[in-house]
XYZ file of C-alpha atoms in Angstrom:
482
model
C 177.356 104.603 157.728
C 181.170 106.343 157.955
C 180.994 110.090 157.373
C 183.769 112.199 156.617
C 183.690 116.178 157.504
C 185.429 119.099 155.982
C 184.489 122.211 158.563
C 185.260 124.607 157.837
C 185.342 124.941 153.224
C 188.256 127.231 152.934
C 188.936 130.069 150.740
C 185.157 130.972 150.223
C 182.702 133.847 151.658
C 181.193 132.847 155.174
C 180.996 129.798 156.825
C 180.105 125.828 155.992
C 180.819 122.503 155.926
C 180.889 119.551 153.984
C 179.335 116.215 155.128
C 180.657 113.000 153.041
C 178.525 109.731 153.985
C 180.374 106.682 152.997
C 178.801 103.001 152.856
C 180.749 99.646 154.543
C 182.520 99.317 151.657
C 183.600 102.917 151.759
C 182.213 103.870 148.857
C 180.699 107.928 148.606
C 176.652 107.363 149.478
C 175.857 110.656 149.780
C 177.270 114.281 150.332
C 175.701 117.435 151.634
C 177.110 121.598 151.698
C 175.853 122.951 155.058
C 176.167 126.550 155.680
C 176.465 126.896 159.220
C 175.822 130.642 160.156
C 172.710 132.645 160.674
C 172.366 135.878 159.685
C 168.346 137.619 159.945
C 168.525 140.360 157.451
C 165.420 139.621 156.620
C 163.826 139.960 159.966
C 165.359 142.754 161.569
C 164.465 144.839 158.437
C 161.171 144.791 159.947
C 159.915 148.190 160.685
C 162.476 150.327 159.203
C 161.545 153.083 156.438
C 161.979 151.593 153.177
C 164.158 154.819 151.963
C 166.912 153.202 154.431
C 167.153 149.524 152.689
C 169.796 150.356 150.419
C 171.957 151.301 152.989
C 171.401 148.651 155.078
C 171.082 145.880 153.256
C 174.305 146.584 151.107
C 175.640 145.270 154.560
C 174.905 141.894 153.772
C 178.084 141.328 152.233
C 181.453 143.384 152.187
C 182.215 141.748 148.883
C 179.039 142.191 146.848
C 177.661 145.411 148.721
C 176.755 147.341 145.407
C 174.592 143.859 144.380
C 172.534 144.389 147.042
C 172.155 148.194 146.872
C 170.987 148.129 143.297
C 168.446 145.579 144.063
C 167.342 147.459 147.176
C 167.007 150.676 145.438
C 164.877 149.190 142.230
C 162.942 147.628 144.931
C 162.298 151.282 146.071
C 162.011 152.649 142.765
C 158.589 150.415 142.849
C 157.213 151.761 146.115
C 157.644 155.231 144.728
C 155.980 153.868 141.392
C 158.423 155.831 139.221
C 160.757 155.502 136.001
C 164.032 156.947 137.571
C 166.233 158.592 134.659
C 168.273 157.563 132.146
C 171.689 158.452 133.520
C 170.673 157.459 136.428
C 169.884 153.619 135.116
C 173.473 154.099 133.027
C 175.331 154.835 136.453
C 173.849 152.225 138.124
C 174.762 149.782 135.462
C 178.203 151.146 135.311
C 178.627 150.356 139.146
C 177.336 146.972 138.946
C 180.066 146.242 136.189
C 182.281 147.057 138.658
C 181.177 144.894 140.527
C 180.977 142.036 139.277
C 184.488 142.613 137.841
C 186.286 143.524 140.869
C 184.499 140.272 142.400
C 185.042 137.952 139.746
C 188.915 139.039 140.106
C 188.775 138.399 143.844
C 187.085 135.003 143.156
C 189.772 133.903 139.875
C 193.070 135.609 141.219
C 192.711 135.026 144.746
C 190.506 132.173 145.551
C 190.577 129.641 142.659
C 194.349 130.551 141.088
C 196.378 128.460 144.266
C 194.798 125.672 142.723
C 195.194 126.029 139.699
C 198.476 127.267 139.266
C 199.668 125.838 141.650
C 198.036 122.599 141.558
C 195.029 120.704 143.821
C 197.550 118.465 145.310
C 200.119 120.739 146.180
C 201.255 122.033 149.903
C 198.395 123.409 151.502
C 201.209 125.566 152.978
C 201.882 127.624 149.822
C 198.629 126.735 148.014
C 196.824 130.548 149.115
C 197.737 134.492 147.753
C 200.867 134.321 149.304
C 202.135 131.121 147.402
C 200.829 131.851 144.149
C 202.781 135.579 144.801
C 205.858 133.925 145.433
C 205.358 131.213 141.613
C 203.757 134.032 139.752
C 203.990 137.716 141.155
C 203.487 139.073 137.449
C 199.835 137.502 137.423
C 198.825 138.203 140.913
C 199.917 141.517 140.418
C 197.595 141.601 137.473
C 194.725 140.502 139.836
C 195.096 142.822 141.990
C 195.265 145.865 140.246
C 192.111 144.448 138.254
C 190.611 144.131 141.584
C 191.502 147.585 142.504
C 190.085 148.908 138.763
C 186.795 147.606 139.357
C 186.488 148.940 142.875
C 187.975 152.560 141.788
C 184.619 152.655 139.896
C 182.421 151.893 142.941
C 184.664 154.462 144.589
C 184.198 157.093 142.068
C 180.796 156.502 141.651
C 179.775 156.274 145.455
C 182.190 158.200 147.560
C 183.934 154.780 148.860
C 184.506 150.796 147.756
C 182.544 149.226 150.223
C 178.491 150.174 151.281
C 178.241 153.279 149.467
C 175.445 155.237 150.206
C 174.819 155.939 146.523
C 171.760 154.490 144.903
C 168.331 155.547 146.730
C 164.914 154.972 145.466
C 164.406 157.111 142.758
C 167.868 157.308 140.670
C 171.167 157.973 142.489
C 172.713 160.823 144.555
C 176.081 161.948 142.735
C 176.715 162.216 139.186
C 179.877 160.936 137.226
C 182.492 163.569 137.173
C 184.718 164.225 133.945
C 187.938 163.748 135.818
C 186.744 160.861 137.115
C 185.218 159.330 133.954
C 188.770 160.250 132.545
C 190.438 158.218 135.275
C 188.363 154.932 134.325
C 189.339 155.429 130.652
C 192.880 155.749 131.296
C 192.939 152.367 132.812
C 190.702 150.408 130.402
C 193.909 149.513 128.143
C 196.154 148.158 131.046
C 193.214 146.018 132.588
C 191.807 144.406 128.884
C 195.265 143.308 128.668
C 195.311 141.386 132.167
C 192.196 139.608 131.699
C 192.666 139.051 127.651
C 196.350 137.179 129.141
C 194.478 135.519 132.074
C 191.660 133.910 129.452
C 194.726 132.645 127.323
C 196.304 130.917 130.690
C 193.202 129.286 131.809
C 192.659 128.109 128.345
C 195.840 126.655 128.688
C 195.120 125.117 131.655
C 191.993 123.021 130.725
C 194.650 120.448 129.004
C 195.440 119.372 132.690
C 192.134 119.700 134.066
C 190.151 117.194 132.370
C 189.665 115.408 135.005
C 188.404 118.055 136.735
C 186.358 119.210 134.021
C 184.804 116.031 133.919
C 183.747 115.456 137.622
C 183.363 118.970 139.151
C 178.964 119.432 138.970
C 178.940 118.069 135.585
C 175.712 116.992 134.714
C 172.446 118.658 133.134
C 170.498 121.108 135.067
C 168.379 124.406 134.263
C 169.970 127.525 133.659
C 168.783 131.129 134.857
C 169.313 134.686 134.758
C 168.463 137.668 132.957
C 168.385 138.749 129.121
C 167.388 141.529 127.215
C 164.088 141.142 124.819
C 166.691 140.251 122.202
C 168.749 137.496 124.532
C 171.519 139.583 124.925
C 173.885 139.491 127.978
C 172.294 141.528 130.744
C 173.438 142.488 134.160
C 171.330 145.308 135.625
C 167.842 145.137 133.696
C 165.980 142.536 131.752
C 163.545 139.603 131.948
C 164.300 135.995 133.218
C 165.186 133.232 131.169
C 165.421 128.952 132.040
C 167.256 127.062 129.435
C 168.122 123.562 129.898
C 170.940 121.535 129.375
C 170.597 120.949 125.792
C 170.311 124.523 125.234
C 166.719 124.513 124.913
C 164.932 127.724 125.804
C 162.155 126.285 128.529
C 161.246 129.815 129.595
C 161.274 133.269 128.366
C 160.788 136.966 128.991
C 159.446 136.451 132.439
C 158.664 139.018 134.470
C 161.418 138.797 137.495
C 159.004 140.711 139.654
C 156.455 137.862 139.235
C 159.228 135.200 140.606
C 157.321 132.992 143.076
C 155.128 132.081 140.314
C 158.017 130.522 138.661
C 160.801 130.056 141.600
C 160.092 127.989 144.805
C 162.024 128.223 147.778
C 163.066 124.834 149.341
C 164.414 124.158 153.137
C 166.438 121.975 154.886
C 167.062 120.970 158.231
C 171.352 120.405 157.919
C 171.172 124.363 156.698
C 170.834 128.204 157.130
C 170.794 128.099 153.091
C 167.676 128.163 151.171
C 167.126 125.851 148.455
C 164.909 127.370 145.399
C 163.971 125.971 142.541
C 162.078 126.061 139.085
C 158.330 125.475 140.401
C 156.725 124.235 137.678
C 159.276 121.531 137.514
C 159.182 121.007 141.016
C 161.488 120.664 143.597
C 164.106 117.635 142.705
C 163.403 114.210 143.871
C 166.303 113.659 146.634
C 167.004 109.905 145.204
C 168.218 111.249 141.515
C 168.938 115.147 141.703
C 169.981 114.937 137.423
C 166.619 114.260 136.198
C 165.698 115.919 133.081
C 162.701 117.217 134.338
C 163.893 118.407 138.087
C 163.664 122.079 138.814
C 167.010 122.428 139.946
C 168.661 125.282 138.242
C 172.009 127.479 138.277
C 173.008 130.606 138.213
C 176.199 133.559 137.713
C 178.539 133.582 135.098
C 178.017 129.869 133.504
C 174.204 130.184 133.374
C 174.451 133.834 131.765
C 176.593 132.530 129.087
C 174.274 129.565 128.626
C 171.392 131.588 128.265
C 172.122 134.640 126.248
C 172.457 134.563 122.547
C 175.203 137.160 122.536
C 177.144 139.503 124.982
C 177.450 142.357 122.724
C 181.085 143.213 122.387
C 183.643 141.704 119.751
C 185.848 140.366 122.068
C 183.800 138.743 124.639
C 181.901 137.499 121.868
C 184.613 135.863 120.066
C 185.643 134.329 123.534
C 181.588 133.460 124.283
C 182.545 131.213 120.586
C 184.849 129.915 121.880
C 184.057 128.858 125.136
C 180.907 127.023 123.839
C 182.536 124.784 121.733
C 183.524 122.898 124.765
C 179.879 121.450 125.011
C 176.893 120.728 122.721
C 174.319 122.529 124.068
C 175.298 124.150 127.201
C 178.310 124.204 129.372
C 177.128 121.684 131.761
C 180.001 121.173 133.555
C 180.757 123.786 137.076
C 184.836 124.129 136.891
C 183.794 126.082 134.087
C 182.633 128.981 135.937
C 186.109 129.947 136.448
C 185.874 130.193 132.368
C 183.151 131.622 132.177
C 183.991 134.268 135.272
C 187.349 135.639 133.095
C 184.917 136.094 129.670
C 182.798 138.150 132.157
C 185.219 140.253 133.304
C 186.197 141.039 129.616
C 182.710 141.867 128.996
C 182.179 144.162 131.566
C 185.099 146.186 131.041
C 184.026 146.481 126.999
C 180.870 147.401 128.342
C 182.297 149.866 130.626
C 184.342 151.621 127.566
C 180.674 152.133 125.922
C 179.123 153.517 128.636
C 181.819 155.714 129.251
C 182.007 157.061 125.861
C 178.355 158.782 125.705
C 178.651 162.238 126.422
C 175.095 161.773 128.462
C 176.645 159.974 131.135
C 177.922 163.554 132.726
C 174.501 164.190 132.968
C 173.056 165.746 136.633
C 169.150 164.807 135.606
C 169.193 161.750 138.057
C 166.804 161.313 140.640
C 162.938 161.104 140.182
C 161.186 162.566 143.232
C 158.186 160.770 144.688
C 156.319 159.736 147.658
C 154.730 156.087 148.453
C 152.316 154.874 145.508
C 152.923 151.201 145.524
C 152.807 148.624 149.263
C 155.189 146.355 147.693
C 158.156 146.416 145.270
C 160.638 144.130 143.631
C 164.245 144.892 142.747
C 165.650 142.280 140.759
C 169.467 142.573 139.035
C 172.209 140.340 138.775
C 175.223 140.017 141.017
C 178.135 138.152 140.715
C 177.338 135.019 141.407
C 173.901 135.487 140.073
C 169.976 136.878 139.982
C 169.603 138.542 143.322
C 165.607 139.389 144.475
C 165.343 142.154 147.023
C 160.710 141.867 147.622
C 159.647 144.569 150.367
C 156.228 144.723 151.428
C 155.623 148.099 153.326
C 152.496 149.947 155.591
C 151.231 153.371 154.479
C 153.854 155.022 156.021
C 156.491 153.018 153.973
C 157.760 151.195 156.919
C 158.665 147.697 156.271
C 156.427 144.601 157.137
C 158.461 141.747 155.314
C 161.420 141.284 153.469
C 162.299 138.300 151.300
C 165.754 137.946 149.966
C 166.657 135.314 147.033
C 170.612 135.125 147.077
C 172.106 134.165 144.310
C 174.161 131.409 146.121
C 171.150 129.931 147.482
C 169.850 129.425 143.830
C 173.036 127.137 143.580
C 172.522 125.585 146.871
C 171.121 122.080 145.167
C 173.612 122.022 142.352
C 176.701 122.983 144.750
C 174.937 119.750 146.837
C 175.007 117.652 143.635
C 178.892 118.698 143.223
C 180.262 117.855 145.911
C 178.625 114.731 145.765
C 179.937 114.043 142.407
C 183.722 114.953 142.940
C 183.680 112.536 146.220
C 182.230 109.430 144.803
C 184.737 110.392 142.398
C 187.598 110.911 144.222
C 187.155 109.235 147.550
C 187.414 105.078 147.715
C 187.778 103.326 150.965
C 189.205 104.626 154.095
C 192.152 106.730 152.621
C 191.813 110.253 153.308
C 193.957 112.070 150.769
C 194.207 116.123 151.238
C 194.440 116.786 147.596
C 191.021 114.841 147.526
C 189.327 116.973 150.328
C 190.991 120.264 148.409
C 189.037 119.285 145.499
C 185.893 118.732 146.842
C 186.270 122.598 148.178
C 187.550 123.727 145.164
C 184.106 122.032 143.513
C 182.098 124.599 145.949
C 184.888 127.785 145.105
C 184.234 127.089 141.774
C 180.804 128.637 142.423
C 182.329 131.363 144.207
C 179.423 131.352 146.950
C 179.040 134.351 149.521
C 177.638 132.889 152.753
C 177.168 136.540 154.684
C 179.384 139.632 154.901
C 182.066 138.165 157.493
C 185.519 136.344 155.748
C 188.263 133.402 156.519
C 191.743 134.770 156.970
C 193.952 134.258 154.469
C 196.148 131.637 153.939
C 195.379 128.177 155.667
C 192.736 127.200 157.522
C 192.253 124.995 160.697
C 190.478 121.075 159.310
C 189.194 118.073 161.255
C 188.222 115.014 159.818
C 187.298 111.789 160.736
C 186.066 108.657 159.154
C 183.830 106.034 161.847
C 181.969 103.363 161.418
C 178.635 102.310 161.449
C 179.342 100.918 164.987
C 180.714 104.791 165.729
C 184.756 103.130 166.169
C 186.896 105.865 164.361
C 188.707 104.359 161.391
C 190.789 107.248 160.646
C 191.371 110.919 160.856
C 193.009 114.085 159.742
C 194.562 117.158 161.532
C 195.209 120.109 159.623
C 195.898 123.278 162.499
């Protein structure tokens, strides 16, 4: 069997690479996503105090800290077996909006955008930031100050953009200031503006990405993440919901702190990625990974807009409309995330504008003080890329005995496999080796924006080696890219 490698995927969080398997008559057999680092969180979490895991797990990931620290801290709110205040849960929403906006801008404006505004087959030389600077400065400026919005609030909130020490078990440390709630509003007019122009570009776009569309993880699957009791859009609180690909509600108002009776956690030998999966479907049969009944399931933006009934907010809900006419049923199809990523963005920032306007959120009630009452606690909320599960177990002296860490990428570990398999039967056919082929079957895994750990690629181009050989091991061809 040939086999074709792209080490390492570009313009994503952490490290992997792609594995294409081709047949004699070079047609795609198989293809597998390998992450290729290791990272032990959840090991060398062992014996630390449980007060400390917000801190240090929020080093996970220098993109998605604040994900992490939410999770970690309702995960402590549990040990301490208390109901932290109000303002305290509205803060801690109000960071993880900014959140997920600033990283959903990061993922759009500088990840995804070189490709498509610039076009998957055009010069990997000026197909990064820098390029798309140089064709559109207007709209990367844009991105970057909506970047910068979203992390001001994690700043203001926390003390600093990255790993604040902010949210502890029990509520949160600082309140929100009036000058600094003043600040946010200020800027809520300039950034609805950027995203409500991006939404109206991509949606432009889609005419020339059919194709695309059509071939990038585009086939039925479950879909997870949280709702409210009513199915609205949630992002902090709420119970888990499965849908499937017809739209179907398969599970509801599940308890997320009850997930391993509903979510299984697959391995595999080719990676450091975890594989889980809906249990009572099973884990999917590796000889046809569409079945209706598998328990493969995604997550982030596409599956929340799948599964809720509403977002909330008049404009995010007339683009929500919108955006589901493009399917019957659900938005099966992954290049959609990038769609679904810019209605997100809008939503958070109307959401944002809400929470800003009650005149509670000045409040300084917002810590509940305890000590241990519970040896085990689950913080569940949703990052950017999707559910995130922090579980601590901990002795009587609320040191930690074992930590177990759902990721929301690794919840799209089998349908980013199933992708990438899909684009290169697609796009591959016999021994040419094409670079605006190989830049698609990366852009298949960007469009799932996955965070691999907390270290990043440089910018701009990165060093590729392929080679196609054989079944007899002779090299048939190969690719240089320094």
């Amino acid at each position: 069997m040939k086999k074709i490698i792209i080490d390492p995927v570009t313009r994503i969080e952490g490290h992997a690479k792609i594995s294409i398997y081709l047949d004699d008559e070079g047609q795609v057999n198989d293809a597998r996503f390998h992450v290729t680092e290791f990272r032990g969180f959840e090991k060398f979490c062992v014996g630390r105090p449980f007060p400390e895991m917000p801190g240090i797990t929020a080093r996970v990931c220098g993109i998605c800290p604040v994900s992490h620290l939410l999770a970690s801290a309702k995960a402590g709110d549990r040990i301490l077996a208390v109901t932290i205040p109000k303002i305290a849960t509205q803060l801690r929403r109000l960071m993880n909006l900014g959140q997920i906006l600033q990283s959903h801008a990061l993922s759009f404006f500088h990840l995804s955008a070189p490709d498509l505004l610039l076009g998957m087959d055009s010069e990997p030389k000026n197909r990064n930031i820098f390029g798309l600077i140089a064709a559109e400065p207007e709209l990367a400026r844009g991105g970057i100050r909506l970047r910068q919005f979203g992390q001001e609030i994690i700043e203001l909130l926390g003390g600093k953009k990255i790993h604040p020490a902010w949210a502890v078990p029990g509520g949160v440390r600082e309140p929100l200031t009036e000058e600094n709630r003043s600040h946010i509003q200020q800027r809520i007019p300039e950034v609805r503006t950027t995203i409500l122009n991006a939404i109206n570009l991509f949606k432009g776009l889609l005419k020339d990405y059919k194709k695309e569309a059509q071939t990038f993880g585009n086939f039925p699957s479950l879909f997870m993440g949280l709702v409210t009791p009513e199915g609205l859009w949630e992002t902090y609180d709420g119970q888990i919901r499965f849908v499937d690909s017809a739209g179907n509600i398969v599970a509801d108002q599940l308890d997320p702190t009850k997930y391993h009776e509903f979510i299984g956690e697959g391995v595999q030998s080719d990676s450091y990625l975890k594989s889980p999966y809906y249990r009572p479907l099973g884990y999917p049969d590796t000889t046809d990974h569409c079945r209706l009944d598998s328990g493969m399931y995604r997550v982030g933006p596409l599956a929340r807009l799948n599964i809720c009934t509403h977002i909330g907010t008049p404009l995010a809900d007339a683009e929500l409309k919108e955006f589901r006419s493009h399917a019957k049923g659900t938005v099966q199809s992954s290049f959609f995330y990038h769609y679904a990523r810019l209605i997100e963005i809008l939503a958070c920032i109307e959401h944002i504008e809400i929470l800003l306007d009650d005149p509670d959120i000045l409040s300084t009630r917002l810590r509940a003080e305890a000590s241990i009452n519970c040896l085990e606690g689950v913080g569940v909320s949703e990052a950017p890329r999707g559910t995130l599960f922090h579980h601590y177990q901990v002795d009587e002296n609320g040191l930690i005995e074992k930590v177990n860490l759902i990721i929301a990428t690794g919840q799209n570990n089998l349908a980013m496999n199933r992708t990438v398999a899909q684009i290169a039967r697609h796009f591959i056919q016999g021994d040419e080796i094409k670079e605006g082929m190989l830049n698609r079957v990366e852009a298949g895994i960007r469009a799932f924006d996955p965070c691999l750990s907390c270290s990043t690629h440089a910018m701009g181009q990165m060093p590729l080696y392929i080679e196609v050989v054989d079944k007899n091991g002779s090299l048939v061809n190969q690719i240089y890219r320094n």
